[in-house]
Amino acid sequence: MLSSRFRCWVLISLCFSSIALGQWNSIGDVSSFKALSTREIEFVAENAKVRLTVLTDGIVRVRMTHQVDFAPDSSWAVIEKHWPDTHPEIVDKPEKVTISAGQLSIVVSKRPLRISFLDNQGTVLNADHPSKGMAWSGKEVRVWKTMPENEFYFGFGEKAGRLQKKFTSMTMWNSDIPAYGADTDPLYQTIPFFYGIRNGKAYGIFFDNTYRSSFDMGKEARDQFSFGAEAGELNYYFFPGPSPADVLRKYTELVGTMPLPPRWSLGYQQCRWSYPSEKRVREIADGFRTRKIPCDVIYLDIDYMDGYRIFTWNTSSFPNPKGLISDLKGMGFRTAVIVDPGIKIDEKYHAYQSGLKQDVFLKKPDGTVYNSKVWPGECAFPDFTDPAARTWWGNSFESLVADGVRGWWNDMNEPSVFDVPSKTIDLNVIHQDNGLQTTHAKNHNVYGMQMTRATYDGVRRLLPNERPFVLTRASYAGGQRYSAAWTGDNVSSWEHLRMGVSMCLNLSISGQPFVGSDIGGFIGYPSGELFARWLQLGVFTPLMRAHSVINENNKEPWEYGDEFTNANRETINLRYTLLPLIYNLMYEASQTGIPAMRPMLFEYPEEQAFTWTDNQFMFGSDLVVAPVVSEGVTSRTVQLPQGVWFDFWSNQRYSGGKEITVEAPLNRIPVFVKEGAIIPTQPVVQHTDERPDNPVTFSCYPTSLQSTRMYYEDDGISFEYEGGKYSKRSINQWRSSKATTVTLSKKEGTFATTRTLIFVQVIGINNEPLRVDLSGREISQATTGDTPTQWWSYDDQKKIVTICAKESPEAITIRVTHN
Ligand code: GLC
């Protein structure tokens, strides 16, 4: 028998749960609708209004308000743009309104108002959940969607754990959580954008709401997913695919792509908390050059400053920063410094004085400057949502720029503070927010992004013809326009190495292609093996940076004994060998949003086998990279997609569509190359500026017929490519049983390289060629002692013909006759 106390408890809980269920206000039936313009339709429902805007064939915006009218429109993510005219067709029936916009139909059912997105074959891509749809409760807004059983979810920006996010829930609230785990959520960045992929077809949704938001991907109920925020508008964009790349191209059309980075930022970067003095920095620089381990960037962490005051130097440990930085530059290193947003409250400190004078600091509702503790003690915080504060911040870089600093590491910008339980700025603090004067609750998630914007724009004003390199820990959707990102304070563990793959992949396909994790792990001490394996992964993460926490043993690549030093040197050499490819992939990302690091499913959405695959990935569309991510392992399995693949190291041929096992000794990361690929590489250099005349080699992998790839280059540092000072050519190969022809088209653009030679490698030629012709004239085989500039050679063991030709802006044709 139930006790009366228990019965009473059941009654109370039933009563509460019905209140909880009833809390959500539903939108009701459509009562009328009207076109506001050729692209915009407003539906008036019983309890709310919904606006659908067709931006272009493929991007549809949905807004819902239960107020009398929509709030003024604003977004930190969406770039201002004039979209081409579009005239969707509207068909009104008693039960529904259908809006046809090119490849997409939007069906609005009237009783109650529910939205479905259909492709032009009539397949429902995504639909509001019939029983819930869009709703609100107090200030909270949310939409529930139907979740098909065979649909999977990716993206969501920076999220720990595995790549695939079905049956999980996530929160978006920029948070500083050192030593996070696979289940820690939220983390440092907010990118409320995701993909649904089903039967090889993808769509995307971007929920552009900066308040604390959340996504429940089937955790609450297995037949539905939902997203919403604590306040603000239910405001999202829908992107049909059909491919994941189509979704990403459309998303980055809306929020922008990464600018082309300076080439030096794609070299190896060395960091630690902290290289405490000029002496130690010089030792580190010498350490790289004497050991012949390439490196381009050395970072200075917080101890370079005077009492952690931003824009100052600790003059006892760094007595001559300008001299140091100029010597480092002479050795081929760029210097990057950390900058945190907290400005020390100190009447004698120039940044604090000028910040007060120019009224750039965040204020409490009572109008006084807000303060909280970070590294320097009590600090004031610039309001980066205020254009004047952004200009002030950007101008403050003048002296560091004059000292020669070129890399700008933006940290603690979630923002993170030490002295309150919430670990962030008080939610009632007021931001300018483009004149809207709103609270930190609304602006928290864009604080880091707007700091990187102020940094990027400021440095660009100071050095108008140099590409800024900004790195950030916190950001919001669209932040790629200003900054690269790293995955925060990770741990020296194999699990974190694995998360370095999945986190960077999800960030990459969320519009942020310039990503990496702290190599070796930030907190803790990696074994030589873990460091070496992580470094190998780092070759294939666009940001290749090693870092370490304070008070930990040294973790530079030579700190683990000769065997590891040699392996690490080979690994970093590989990065520099592949730089022409990496630069091209970053160029592609800057143009189209398509990142260098791609999940297998992103390239092969129809191959179901890849749905859960997150320890191997595509680098560009031609390489499968399979890092070793477990201890004591010297071989691993690799799932090759359909088609023909070649082992990067041995050129061994594999038929794809299956799993293979390959050797992975300590100095080797398994990599496979797609048939028909043309991979540009270069001889190793110690830093990216070392040899502007470095020859490039185009390695042509066998193809059954023909293949084409683009090759892009420019000066790697300035913005002159925007005015046409770049060079672009297409490279084609045709293969028949008798001959292979490789053509390099006439170059487009005005960039003239100082290189004099190029090499073409034709892979998979079984016998020595009968003859080789270069632009119509036979050239001779290289012989020792003879050094003509145009020749060919044959490696019988590797089955490769190498052709050396003079670089030229004109078309070059190579014909290898073989049998
Ligand atoms: C934060 C950063 C870390 C940095 C440290 C000291 O923890 O995430 O990278 O080294 O602060 O500045």
CSV table of C-alpha atoms and ligand atoms in Angstrom, one decimal, residues 273 301-302 338 375 409 411-412 473 486 489 522 547, ligand 1:
chain,number,residue,atom,x,y,z
A,273,TRP,CA,53.6,29.4,-20.7
A,301,ASP,CA,52.8,34.0,-23.1
A,302,ILE,CA,51.7,36.4,-20.3
A,338,ILE,CA,49.3,36.9,-26.0
A,375,TRP,CA,45.8,37.6,-14.2
A,409,TRP,CA,47.0,35.5,-29.6
A,411,ASP,CA,43.0,34.6,-24.9
A,412,MET,CA,40.6,34.7,-21.8
A,473,ARG,CA,40.2,30.8,-27.8
A,486,TRP,CA,42.6,26.6,-31.0
A,489,ASP,CA,43.4,24.0,-22.4
A,522,PHE,CA,48.6,21.8,-22.6
A,547,HIS,CA,52.1,24.5,-26.2
B,1,GLC,C1,45.1,30.2,-20.6
B,1,GLC,C2,45.3,29.8,-22.0
B,1,GLC,C3,46.7,29.1,-22.1
B,1,GLC,C4,47.7,30.1,-21.6
B,1,GLC,C5,47.4,30.5,-20.2
B,1,GLC,C6,48.4,31.6,-19.7
B,1,GLC,O1,45.0,29.0,-19.8
B,1,GLC,O2,44.3,28.9,-22.5
B,1,GLC,O3,46.9,28.8,-23.4
B,1,GLC,O4,49.0,29.6,-21.7
B,1,GLC,O5,46.1,31.0,-20.1
B,1,GLC,O6,48.3,32.7,-20.4
